[in-house]
Amino acid sequence: MINMNEQNFIDVTVIEPRLKHPSIFNAFDGINSGEAIVIHNDHDPKPLYYQLLGERGNCFSWTYLANGPEIWEVEIRKNDEKAGEETLGEIAAKDMRKADVFKKMGLDFCCGGKKTLEEACLEKGLDVIRVKDELKFAETKAREQFDFTSWKPSFLADYIVNVHHSYVNENGPVLKDLAEKVAAHHAGSMPYLQEVNKKVCELVCELTTHMKKEEQVLFPYIKSLEANAATDKGFGTVQDPIWVMERDHEVAGEILRDLRELTNDFTKPAGACNSIGLLMHKLNEFESDLHIHIHLENNILFPKALEMER
């Protein structure tokens, strides 16, 4: 028999083992949106989190009230059905400190920014509770200098061009030249460097074409929307070029993932020369800038443009 008082407190330790999870599921199913149950246990009930997520979906929050070593108590609150779970992109847009956590964990908050935290962690095989703890800790660090979400779209577009487009224009040719020289000198003993050279060339060429489309078509139109002076640019809605730009971002992201796989996460092989180490460093640096670049567009600028048009 389940032991629950008016506050939906469940003492799991007194429930027959085979009935523990079914009893908790029944209790959770019986509460309304916004309400919670609290479970009391003598060990970490983390397996329950994943079972609940798998069988009920991303419809609850999980908060430790006591976290061992002898007693564990967890509040499981059913989400308000009217309030959707934040995506990685939305979380990063509100606090860039948390974007650093996503990067450290290998969570794609730019091209993959439309996924919820739970979805992304399940896909990556990460402990979502640990990631949430990291995000909470990130809030204690000094805030970033800029609040990008408060900027007007025209100013943000200019910032992207002058900071991130300029970075690609300046560093893309350097990266291509370095990858070509490394492949020419070392592909004999490390054949994968030929593929690295090919992928770097693809990436830089893709981005160069992509940025021209933004600077010549999309960004000027976004500025005209802000000025309430938008005219026909050959497309029906700003959503159309945004879809094209987001697809370009996905292509760039796929190339970067290939490069990471080819280079063992941009790791200099043991005994390799300094030029290979420099290439790995430059690739990691290039990826970091591109993640912020794409994040500012996908998760902040483009939603602002769509909102203006509406």
PDB file of C-alpha atoms in Angstrom:
ATOM      1  CA  MET A   1       0.000   0.000   0.000  1.00  0.00           C
ATOM      2  CA  ILE A   2       1.464   3.376  -1.002  1.00  0.00           C
ATOM      3  CA  ASN A   3       2.231   5.781   1.838  1.00  0.00           C
ATOM      4  CA  MET A   4       1.194   9.259   0.665  1.00  0.00           C
ATOM      5  CA  ASN A   5      -0.087  12.218   2.645  1.00  0.00           C
ATOM      6  CA  GLU A   6      -1.879  15.359   1.471  1.00  0.00           C
ATOM      7  CA  GLN A   7       1.383  16.795   0.099  1.00  0.00           C
ATOM      8  CA  ASN A   8       1.814  13.791  -2.244  1.00  0.00           C
ATOM      9  CA  PHE A   9       4.776  12.505  -0.222  1.00  0.00           C
ATOM     10  CA  ILE A  10       5.708   8.931  -1.149  1.00  0.00           C
ATOM     11  CA  ASP A  11       7.925   6.795   1.089  1.00  0.00           C
ATOM     12  CA  VAL A  12       9.345   4.401  -1.479  1.00  0.00           C
ATOM     13  CA  THR A  13      11.205   2.353   1.143  1.00  0.00           C
ATOM     14  CA  VAL A  14       7.965   0.773   2.430  1.00  0.00           C
ATOM     15  CA  ILE A  15       6.657  -0.256  -0.998  1.00  0.00           C
ATOM     16  CA  GLU A  16       7.153  -3.794  -2.311  1.00  0.00           C
ATOM     17  CA  PRO A  17      10.030  -3.667  -4.853  1.00  0.00           C
ATOM     18  CA  ARG A  18       8.006  -4.802  -7.862  1.00  0.00           C
ATOM     19  CA  LEU A  19       5.386  -2.136  -7.125  1.00  0.00           C
ATOM     20  CA  LYS A  20       7.701   0.824  -6.495  1.00  0.00           C
ATOM     21  CA  HIS A  21       7.901   2.283  -9.997  1.00  0.00           C
ATOM     22  CA  PRO A  22       4.280   1.467 -10.954  1.00  0.00           C
ATOM     23  CA  SER A  23       3.098   3.160  -7.736  1.00  0.00           C
ATOM     24  CA  ILE A  24       5.119   6.282  -8.466  1.00  0.00           C
ATOM     25  CA  PHE A  25       3.878   6.353 -12.058  1.00  0.00           C
ATOM     26  CA  ASN A  26       0.273   6.066 -10.869  1.00  0.00           C
ATOM     27  CA  ALA A  27       0.809   8.888  -8.401  1.00  0.00           C
ATOM     28  CA  PHE A  28       2.403  11.084 -11.064  1.00  0.00           C
ATOM     29  CA  ASP A  29      -0.416  10.357 -13.522  1.00  0.00           C
ATOM     30  CA  GLY A  30      -2.920  11.359 -10.857  1.00  0.00           C
ATOM     31  CA  ILE A  31      -1.661  14.901 -10.299  1.00  0.00           C
ATOM     32  CA  ASN A  32      -2.564  17.954 -12.362  1.00  0.00           C
ATOM     33  CA  SER A  33      -0.237  20.180 -14.382  1.00  0.00           C
ATOM     34  CA  GLY A  34       1.851  22.310 -12.039  1.00  0.00           C
ATOM     35  CA  GLU A  35       1.432  19.900  -9.110  1.00  0.00           C
ATOM     36  CA  ALA A  36       4.192  17.684  -7.705  1.00  0.00           C
ATOM     37  CA  ILE A  37       4.903  14.475  -5.868  1.00  0.00           C
ATOM     38  CA  VAL A  38       7.855  14.029  -3.511  1.00  0.00           C
ATOM     39  CA  ILE A  39       9.517  10.622  -3.276  1.00  0.00           C
ATOM     40  CA  HIS A  40      11.585   9.515  -0.288  1.00  0.00           C
ATOM     41  CA  ASN A  41      14.153   6.750  -0.814  1.00  0.00           C
ATOM     42  CA  ASP A  42      17.262   5.162   0.711  1.00  0.00           C
ATOM     43  CA  HIS A  43      19.242   5.336  -2.574  1.00  0.00           C
ATOM     44  CA  ASP A  44      19.492   7.652  -5.561  1.00  0.00           C
ATOM     45  CA  PRO A  45      16.326   7.134  -7.667  1.00  0.00           C
ATOM     46  CA  LYS A  46      18.008   8.366 -10.859  1.00  0.00           C
ATOM     47  CA  PRO A  47      16.951   5.253 -12.891  1.00  0.00           C
ATOM     48  CA  LEU A  48      13.363   6.332 -12.260  1.00  0.00           C
ATOM     49  CA  TYR A  49      14.127   9.661 -13.953  1.00  0.00           C
ATOM     50  CA  TYR A  50      15.066   7.953 -17.204  1.00  0.00           C
ATOM     51  CA  GLN A  51      12.158   5.523 -17.076  1.00  0.00           C
ATOM     52  CA  LEU A  52       9.723   8.373 -16.452  1.00  0.00           C
ATOM     53  CA  LEU A  53      11.270  10.391 -19.267  1.00  0.00           C
ATOM     54  CA  GLY A  54      11.115   7.440 -21.640  1.00  0.00           C
ATOM     55  CA  GLU A  55       7.519   6.476 -20.848  1.00  0.00           C
ATOM     56  CA  ARG A  56       5.897   9.857 -20.117  1.00  0.00           C
ATOM     57  CA  GLY A  57       8.111  12.140 -22.187  1.00  0.00           C
ATOM     58  CA  ASN A  58       9.561  15.528 -21.384  1.00  0.00           C
ATOM     59  CA  CYS A  59       6.661  16.647 -19.203  1.00  0.00           C
ATOM     60  CA  PHE A  60       8.153  17.053 -15.732  1.00  0.00           C
ATOM     61  CA  SER A  61      10.901  18.683 -13.685  1.00  0.00           C
ATOM     62  CA  TRP A  62      13.161  16.710 -11.355  1.00  0.00           C
ATOM     63  CA  THR A  63      14.564  18.491  -8.272  1.00  0.00           C
ATOM     64  CA  TYR A  64      16.633  16.931  -5.505  1.00  0.00           C
ATOM     65  CA  LEU A  65      15.488  18.056  -2.051  1.00  0.00           C
ATOM     66  CA  ALA A  66      17.924  15.685  -0.313  1.00  0.00           C
ATOM     67  CA  ASN A  67      20.815  14.024  -2.122  1.00  0.00           C
ATOM     68  CA  GLY A  68      22.267  11.311   0.135  1.00  0.00           C
ATOM     69  CA  PRO A  69      24.303   9.747   1.450  1.00  0.00           C
ATOM     70  CA  GLU A  70      21.532   8.080   3.501  1.00  0.00           C
ATOM     71  CA  ILE A  71      18.348   9.812   2.379  1.00  0.00           C
ATOM     72  CA  TRP A  72      17.267  10.906  -1.088  1.00  0.00           C
ATOM     73  CA  GLU A  73      14.165  12.987  -1.655  1.00  0.00           C
ATOM     74  CA  VAL A  74      13.099  14.238  -5.074  1.00  0.00           C
ATOM     75  CA  GLU A  75      10.307  16.565  -6.121  1.00  0.00           C
ATOM     76  CA  ILE A  76       8.768  15.479  -9.439  1.00  0.00           C
ATOM     77  CA  ARG A  77       6.618  18.308 -10.764  1.00  0.00           C
ATOM     78  CA  LYS A  78       4.345  17.892 -13.771  1.00  0.00           C
ATOM     79  CA  ASN A  79       4.998  20.697 -16.241  1.00  0.00           C
ATOM     80  CA  ASP A  80       2.335  23.249 -17.013  1.00  0.00           C
ATOM     81  CA  GLU A  81       0.918  22.003 -20.306  1.00  0.00           C
ATOM     82  CA  LYS A  82       0.771  25.588 -21.539  1.00  0.00           C
ATOM     83  CA  ALA A  83       4.485  26.187 -20.916  1.00  0.00           C
ATOM     84  CA  GLY A  84       6.836  24.473 -23.354  1.00  0.00           C
ATOM     85  CA  GLU A  85      10.261  23.238 -22.282  1.00  0.00           C
ATOM     86  CA  GLU A  86      13.084  25.568 -23.259  1.00  0.00           C
ATOM     87  CA  THR A  87      15.346  24.506 -26.094  1.00  0.00           C
ATOM     88  CA  LEU A  88      19.146  24.552 -26.008  1.00  0.00           C
ATOM     89  CA  GLY A  89      19.103  27.612 -28.241  1.00  0.00           C
ATOM     90  CA  GLU A  90      16.696  29.473 -25.957  1.00  0.00           C
ATOM     91  CA  ILE A  91      18.749  28.607 -22.873  1.00  0.00           C
ATOM     92  CA  ALA A  92      21.980  29.789 -24.513  1.00  0.00           C
ATOM     93  CA  ALA A  93      20.327  32.921 -25.874  1.00  0.00           C
ATOM     94  CA  LYS A  94      19.310  33.988 -22.373  1.00  0.00           C
ATOM     95  CA  ASP A  95      22.676  33.226 -20.773  1.00  0.00           C
ATOM     96  CA  MET A  96      25.867  32.726 -22.775  1.00  0.00           C
ATOM     97  CA  ARG A  97      27.560  31.278 -19.693  1.00  0.00           C
ATOM     98  CA  LYS A  98      25.390  28.220 -20.263  1.00  0.00           C
ATOM     99  CA  ALA A  99      26.505  28.035 -23.899  1.00  0.00           C
ATOM    100  CA  ASP A 100      30.002  27.342 -22.546  1.00  0.00           C
ATOM    101  CA  VAL A 101      28.581  24.383 -20.595  1.00  0.00           C
ATOM    102  CA  PHE A 102      26.920  23.028 -23.742  1.00  0.00           C
ATOM    103  CA  LYS A 103      30.198  23.313 -25.660  1.00  0.00           C
ATOM    104  CA  LYS A 104      32.127  21.516 -22.907  1.00  0.00           C
ATOM    105  CA  MET A 105      29.535  18.725 -22.895  1.00  0.00           C
ATOM    106  CA  GLY A 106      29.484  18.456 -26.693  1.00  0.00           C
ATOM    107  CA  LEU A 107      25.856  19.617 -26.927  1.00  0.00           C
ATOM    108  CA  ASP A 108      25.078  21.457 -30.158  1.00  0.00           C
ATOM    109  CA  PHE A 109      23.247  24.635 -29.156  1.00  0.00           C
ATOM    110  CA  CYS A 110      23.547  26.321 -32.570  1.00  0.00           C
ATOM    111  CA  CYS A 111      22.511  23.941 -35.389  1.00  0.00           C
ATOM    112  CA  GLY A 112      20.890  21.632 -32.830  1.00  0.00           C
ATOM    113  CA  GLY A 113      19.444  24.492 -30.829  1.00  0.00           C
ATOM    114  CA  LYS A 114      15.804  23.491 -31.362  1.00  0.00           C
ATOM    115  CA  LYS A 115      16.145  20.380 -29.185  1.00  0.00           C
ATOM    116  CA  THR A 116      15.214  20.417 -25.507  1.00  0.00           C
ATOM    117  CA  LEU A 117      17.917  19.731 -22.949  1.00  0.00           C
ATOM    118  CA  GLU A 118      16.433  16.316 -22.193  1.00  0.00           C
ATOM    119  CA  GLU A 119      16.250  15.352 -25.867  1.00  0.00           C
ATOM    120  CA  ALA A 120      19.829  16.457 -26.522  1.00  0.00           C
ATOM    121  CA  CYS A 121      21.201  14.635 -23.470  1.00  0.00           C
ATOM    122  CA  LEU A 122      19.382  11.413 -24.315  1.00  0.00           C
ATOM    123  CA  GLU A 123      20.701  11.584 -27.880  1.00  0.00           C
ATOM    124  CA  LYS A 124      24.262  12.222 -26.642  1.00  0.00           C
ATOM    125  CA  GLY A 125      24.102   9.672 -23.822  1.00  0.00           C
ATOM    126  CA  LEU A 126      24.720  12.321 -21.145  1.00  0.00           C
ATOM    127  CA  ASP A 127      23.429  12.401 -17.583  1.00  0.00           C
ATOM    128  CA  VAL A 128      20.887  15.212 -17.828  1.00  0.00           C
ATOM    129  CA  ILE A 129      20.915  15.757 -14.070  1.00  0.00           C
ATOM    130  CA  ARG A 130      24.680  16.343 -14.114  1.00  0.00           C
ATOM    131  CA  VAL A 131      24.279  18.755 -17.036  1.00  0.00           C
ATOM    132  CA  LYS A 132      21.571  20.659 -15.144  1.00  0.00           C
ATOM    133  CA  ASP A 133      23.911  20.912 -12.160  1.00  0.00           C
ATOM    134  CA  GLU A 134      26.632  22.328 -14.438  1.00  0.00           C
ATOM    135  CA  LEU A 135      24.165  24.877 -15.825  1.00  0.00           C
ATOM    136  CA  LYS A 136      23.176  25.888 -12.306  1.00  0.00           C
ATOM    137  CA  PHE A 137      26.826  26.325 -11.347  1.00  0.00           C
ATOM    138  CA  ALA A 138      27.433  28.429 -14.467  1.00  0.00           C
ATOM    139  CA  GLU A 139      24.952  30.984 -13.108  1.00  0.00           C
ATOM    140  CA  THR A 140      27.396  31.772 -10.308  1.00  0.00           C
ATOM    141  CA  LYS A 141      30.083  32.932 -12.745  1.00  0.00           C
ATOM    142  CA  ALA A 142      30.456  36.518 -13.932  1.00  0.00           C
ATOM    143  CA  ARG A 143      27.987  37.429 -16.653  1.00  0.00           C
ATOM    144  CA  GLU A 144      29.015  38.019 -20.245  1.00  0.00           C
ATOM    145  CA  GLN A 145      29.575  41.613 -21.226  1.00  0.00           C
ATOM    146  CA  PHE A 146      26.818  41.590 -23.839  1.00  0.00           C
ATOM    147  CA  ASP A 147      23.107  40.811 -23.586  1.00  0.00           C
ATOM    148  CA  PHE A 148      22.529  39.925 -27.224  1.00  0.00           C
ATOM    149  CA  THR A 149      18.803  39.343 -26.753  1.00  0.00           C
ATOM    150  CA  SER A 150      18.304  43.038 -25.920  1.00  0.00           C
ATOM    151  CA  TRP A 151      19.924  44.274 -29.133  1.00  0.00           C
ATOM    152  CA  LYS A 152      17.919  45.482 -32.100  1.00  0.00           C
ATOM    153  CA  PRO A 153      18.115  43.111 -35.089  1.00  0.00           C
ATOM    154  CA  SER A 154      19.937  45.645 -37.264  1.00  0.00           C
ATOM    155  CA  PHE A 155      22.624  46.187 -34.619  1.00  0.00           C
ATOM    156  CA  LEU A 156      22.983  42.444 -34.031  1.00  0.00           C
ATOM    157  CA  ALA A 157      23.322  41.833 -37.785  1.00  0.00           C
ATOM    158  CA  ASP A 158      26.073  44.444 -37.988  1.00  0.00           C
ATOM    159  CA  TYR A 159      27.811  42.862 -34.991  1.00  0.00           C
ATOM    160  CA  ILE A 160      27.728  39.428 -36.654  1.00  0.00           C
ATOM    161  CA  VAL A 161      29.205  40.841 -39.858  1.00  0.00           C
ATOM    162  CA  ASN A 162      31.904  42.879 -38.163  1.00  0.00           C
ATOM    163  CA  VAL A 163      32.927  40.254 -35.616  1.00  0.00           C
ATOM    164  CA  HIS A 164      32.116  36.772 -36.886  1.00  0.00           C
ATOM    165  CA  HIS A 165      32.068  37.271 -40.656  1.00  0.00           C
ATOM    166  CA  SER A 166      35.321  39.186 -40.322  1.00  0.00           C
ATOM    167  CA  TYR A 167      36.792  36.334 -38.272  1.00  0.00           C
ATOM    168  CA  VAL A 168      35.962  33.819 -41.021  1.00  0.00           C
ATOM    169  CA  ASN A 169      37.281  36.127 -43.747  1.00  0.00           C
ATOM    170  CA  GLU A 170      40.558  36.619 -41.887  1.00  0.00           C
ATOM    171  CA  ASN A 171      41.111  33.135 -40.510  1.00  0.00           C
ATOM    172  CA  GLY A 172      39.495  30.977 -43.201  1.00  0.00           C
ATOM    173  CA  PRO A 173      42.334  31.475 -45.749  1.00  0.00           C
ATOM    174  CA  VAL A 174      44.934  30.931 -43.006  1.00  0.00           C
ATOM    175  CA  LEU A 175      43.232  27.681 -41.980  1.00  0.00           C
ATOM    176  CA  LYS A 176      43.028  26.483 -45.606  1.00  0.00           C
ATOM    177  CA  ASP A 177      46.689  27.250 -46.231  1.00  0.00           C
ATOM    178  CA  LEU A 178      47.787  25.509 -43.039  1.00  0.00           C
ATOM    179  CA  ALA A 179      45.682  22.402 -43.741  1.00  0.00           C
ATOM    180  CA  GLU A 180      47.068  22.195 -47.285  1.00  0.00           C
ATOM    181  CA  LYS A 181      50.700  22.463 -46.101  1.00  0.00           C
ATOM    182  CA  VAL A 182      50.214  19.916 -43.323  1.00  0.00           C
ATOM    183  CA  ALA A 183      48.621  17.449 -45.753  1.00  0.00           C
ATOM    184  CA  ALA A 184      51.408  17.960 -48.304  1.00  0.00           C
ATOM    185  CA  HIS A 185      54.139  17.262 -45.747  1.00  0.00           C
ATOM    186  CA  HIS A 186      52.584  14.617 -43.495  1.00  0.00           C
ATOM    187  CA  ALA A 187      49.810  12.770 -45.356  1.00  0.00           C
ATOM    188  CA  GLY A 188      52.306  10.058 -46.259  1.00  0.00           C
ATOM    189  CA  SER A 189      52.496   8.902 -42.642  1.00  0.00           C
ATOM    190  CA  MET A 190      49.020  10.177 -41.644  1.00  0.00           C
ATOM    191  CA  PRO A 191      46.716   9.708 -44.666  1.00  0.00           C
ATOM    192  CA  TYR A 192      43.673  11.144 -42.859  1.00  0.00           C
ATOM    193  CA  LEU A 193      45.244  14.606 -43.181  1.00  0.00           C
ATOM    194  CA  GLN A 194      44.290  14.596 -46.874  1.00  0.00           C
ATOM    195  CA  GLU A 195      40.631  14.276 -45.879  1.00  0.00           C
ATOM    196  CA  VAL A 196      41.101  16.961 -43.231  1.00  0.00           C
ATOM    197  CA  ASN A 197      42.467  19.282 -45.906  1.00  0.00           C
ATOM    198  CA  LYS A 198      39.497  18.528 -48.165  1.00  0.00           C
ATOM    199  CA  LYS A 199      36.965  19.149 -45.373  1.00  0.00           C
ATOM    200  CA  VAL A 200      38.626  22.419 -44.333  1.00  0.00           C
ATOM    201  CA  CYS A 201      38.419  23.667 -47.920  1.00  0.00           C
ATOM    202  CA  GLU A 202      34.738  22.675 -48.103  1.00  0.00           C
ATOM    203  CA  LEU A 203      33.989  24.423 -44.828  1.00  0.00           C
ATOM    204  CA  VAL A 204      35.668  27.712 -45.710  1.00  0.00           C
ATOM    205  CA  CYS A 205      34.127  27.781 -49.211  1.00  0.00           C
ATOM    206  CA  GLU A 206      30.672  26.983 -47.807  1.00  0.00           C
ATOM    207  CA  LEU A 207      30.910  29.759 -45.240  1.00  0.00           C
ATOM    208  CA  THR A 208      32.226  32.310 -47.723  1.00  0.00           C
ATOM    209  CA  THR A 209      29.248  31.771 -50.035  1.00  0.00           C
ATOM    210  CA  HIS A 210      26.851  31.670 -47.104  1.00  0.00           C
ATOM    211  CA  MET A 211      28.044  34.976 -45.654  1.00  0.00           C
ATOM    212  CA  LYS A 212      27.667  36.739 -49.010  1.00  0.00           C
ATOM    213  CA  LYS A 213      24.019  35.655 -49.155  1.00  0.00           C
ATOM    214  CA  GLU A 214      23.459  37.014 -45.674  1.00  0.00           C
ATOM    215  CA  GLU A 215      25.218  40.316 -46.309  1.00  0.00           C
ATOM    216  CA  GLN A 216      23.634  40.935 -49.719  1.00  0.00           C
ATOM    217  CA  VAL A 217      20.101  39.578 -49.219  1.00  0.00           C
ATOM    218  CA  LEU A 218      18.944  38.522 -45.751  1.00  0.00           C
ATOM    219  CA  PHE A 219      20.538  41.088 -43.454  1.00  0.00           C
ATOM    220  CA  PRO A 220      19.497  44.100 -45.571  1.00  0.00           C
ATOM    221  CA  TYR A 221      15.943  42.768 -45.614  1.00  0.00           C
ATOM    222  CA  ILE A 222      15.956  42.310 -41.828  1.00  0.00           C
ATOM    223  CA  LYS A 223      17.082  45.928 -41.481  1.00  0.00           C
ATOM    224  CA  SER A 224      14.270  47.054 -43.772  1.00  0.00           C
ATOM    225  CA  LEU A 225      11.787  45.122 -41.621  1.00  0.00           C
ATOM    226  CA  GLU A 226      13.036  46.954 -38.566  1.00  0.00           C
ATOM    227  CA  ALA A 227      12.685  50.280 -40.385  1.00  0.00           C
ATOM    228  CA  ASN A 228       9.196  49.253 -41.485  1.00  0.00           C
ATOM    229  CA  ALA A 229      10.297  49.732 -45.078  1.00  0.00           C
ATOM    230  CA  ALA A 230      10.433  46.157 -46.346  1.00  0.00           C
ATOM    231  CA  THR A 231       9.830  45.707 -50.068  1.00  0.00           C
ATOM    232  CA  ASP A 232       9.609  42.627 -52.264  1.00  0.00           C
ATOM    233  CA  LYS A 233      13.035  40.953 -52.418  1.00  0.00           C
ATOM    234  CA  GLY A 234      11.983  37.999 -54.540  1.00  0.00           C
ATOM    235  CA  PHE A 235      10.715  35.802 -51.697  1.00  0.00           C
ATOM    236  CA  GLY A 236       7.325  35.668 -50.047  1.00  0.00           C
ATOM    237  CA  THR A 237       8.394  35.727 -46.405  1.00  0.00           C
ATOM    238  CA  VAL A 238      11.612  36.168 -44.458  1.00  0.00           C
ATOM    239  CA  GLN A 239      11.144  32.563 -43.347  1.00  0.00           C
ATOM    240  CA  ASP A 240      12.215  31.381 -46.822  1.00  0.00           C
ATOM    241  CA  PRO A 241      15.793  32.769 -46.778  1.00  0.00           C
ATOM    242  CA  ILE A 242      16.066  31.891 -43.075  1.00  0.00           C
ATOM    243  CA  TRP A 243      15.391  28.250 -43.925  1.00  0.00           C
ATOM    244  CA  VAL A 244      18.157  28.416 -46.539  1.00  0.00           C
ATOM    245  CA  MET A 245      20.589  29.974 -44.047  1.00  0.00           C
ATOM    246  CA  GLU A 246      19.732  27.403 -41.381  1.00  0.00           C
ATOM    247  CA  ARG A 247      20.354  24.609 -43.868  1.00  0.00           C
ATOM    248  CA  ASP A 248      23.737  26.162 -44.686  1.00  0.00           C
ATOM    249  CA  HIS A 249      24.466  26.175 -40.953  1.00  0.00           C
ATOM    250  CA  GLU A 250      23.603  22.483 -40.756  1.00  0.00           C
ATOM    251  CA  VAL A 251      26.003  21.726 -43.618  1.00  0.00           C
ATOM    252  CA  ALA A 252      28.796  23.636 -41.845  1.00  0.00           C
ATOM    253  CA  GLY A 253      27.992  21.802 -38.612  1.00  0.00           C
ATOM    254  CA  GLU A 254      28.163  18.434 -40.376  1.00  0.00           C
ATOM    255  CA  ILE A 255      31.604  19.289 -41.804  1.00  0.00           C
ATOM    256  CA  LEU A 256      32.853  20.308 -38.361  1.00  0.00           C
ATOM    257  CA  ARG A 257      31.582  17.054 -36.874  1.00  0.00           C
ATOM    258  CA  ASP A 258      33.450  15.158 -39.606  1.00  0.00           C
ATOM    259  CA  LEU A 259      36.610  17.124 -38.812  1.00  0.00           C
ATOM    260  CA  ARG A 260      36.286  16.361 -35.108  1.00  0.00           C
ATOM    261  CA  GLU A 261      35.916  12.659 -35.864  1.00  0.00           C
ATOM    262  CA  LEU A 262      38.857  12.649 -38.280  1.00  0.00           C
ATOM    263  CA  THR A 263      41.154  14.404 -35.799  1.00  0.00           C
ATOM    264  CA  ASN A 264      40.034  12.698 -32.578  1.00  0.00           C
ATOM    265  CA  ASP A 265      38.498  15.936 -31.301  1.00  0.00           C
ATOM    266  CA  PHE A 266      41.267  18.150 -32.699  1.00  0.00           C
ATOM    267  CA  THR A 267      43.961  16.240 -30.815  1.00  0.00           C
ATOM    268  CA  LYS A 268      47.607  16.487 -31.836  1.00  0.00           C
ATOM    269  CA  PRO A 269      48.943  12.940 -32.384  1.00  0.00           C
ATOM    270  CA  ALA A 270      51.806  11.823 -30.145  1.00  0.00           C
ATOM    271  CA  GLY A 271      55.116  12.825 -31.660  1.00  0.00           C
ATOM    272  CA  ALA A 272      53.517  15.015 -34.348  1.00  0.00           C
ATOM    273  CA  CYS A 273      55.225  18.233 -35.404  1.00  0.00           C
ATOM    274  CA  ASN A 274      54.216  21.685 -34.239  1.00  0.00           C
ATOM    275  CA  SER A 275      52.474  22.500 -37.534  1.00  0.00           C
ATOM    276  CA  ILE A 276      49.952  19.699 -36.918  1.00  0.00           C
ATOM    277  CA  GLY A 277      49.472  20.933 -33.356  1.00  0.00           C
ATOM    278  CA  LEU A 278      48.866  24.442 -34.686  1.00  0.00           C
ATOM    279  CA  LEU A 279      46.295  23.120 -37.171  1.00  0.00           C
ATOM    280  CA  MET A 280      44.419  21.313 -34.386  1.00  0.00           C
ATOM    281  CA  HIS A 281      44.464  24.483 -32.269  1.00  0.00           C
ATOM    282  CA  LYS A 282      43.210  26.614 -35.158  1.00  0.00           C
ATOM    283  CA  LEU A 283      40.412  24.144 -35.947  1.00  0.00           C
ATOM    284  CA  ASN A 284      39.236  24.179 -32.328  1.00  0.00           C
ATOM    285  CA  GLU A 285      39.360  27.988 -32.255  1.00  0.00           C
ATOM    286  CA  PHE A 286      37.510  28.223 -35.587  1.00  0.00           C
ATOM    287  CA  GLU A 287      34.787  25.880 -34.342  1.00  0.00           C
ATOM    288  CA  SER A 288      34.326  27.885 -31.114  1.00  0.00           C
ATOM    289  CA  ASP A 289      33.794  31.112 -33.033  1.00  0.00           C
ATOM    290  CA  LEU A 290      31.446  29.445 -35.512  1.00  0.00           C
ATOM    291  CA  HIS A 291      29.295  27.996 -32.727  1.00  0.00           C
ATOM    292  CA  ILE A 292      28.685  31.492 -31.325  1.00  0.00           C
ATOM    293  CA  HIS A 293      28.249  32.876 -34.865  1.00  0.00           C
ATOM    294  CA  ILE A 294      25.519  30.358 -35.735  1.00  0.00           C
ATOM    295  CA  HIS A 295      23.921  30.636 -32.297  1.00  0.00           C
ATOM    296  CA  LEU A 296      23.499  34.406 -32.631  1.00  0.00           C
ATOM    297  CA  GLU A 297      21.737  33.904 -35.967  1.00  0.00           C
ATOM    298  CA  ASN A 298      19.651  30.757 -35.412  1.00  0.00           C
ATOM    299  CA  ASN A 299      18.571  31.450 -31.847  1.00  0.00           C
ATOM    300  CA  ILE A 300      18.423  35.254 -31.614  1.00  0.00           C
ATOM    301  CA  LEU A 301      18.543  37.174 -34.913  1.00  0.00           C
ATOM    302  CA  PHE A 302      16.307  34.917 -37.005  1.00  0.00           C
ATOM    303  CA  PRO A 303      13.530  34.629 -34.361  1.00  0.00           C
ATOM    304  CA  LYS A 304      13.605  38.425 -33.985  1.00  0.00           C
ATOM    305  CA  ALA A 305      13.187  38.802 -37.767  1.00  0.00           C
ATOM    306  CA  LEU A 306      10.258  36.389 -37.853  1.00  0.00           C
ATOM    307  CA  GLU A 307       8.613  38.207 -34.959  1.00  0.00           C
ATOM    308  CA  MET A 308       9.001  41.570 -36.708  1.00  0.00           C
ATOM    309  CA  GLU A 309       7.425  40.227 -39.874  1.00  0.00           C
ATOM    310  CA  ARG A 310       4.472  38.827 -37.911  1.00  0.00           C
TER     311      ARG A 310
END
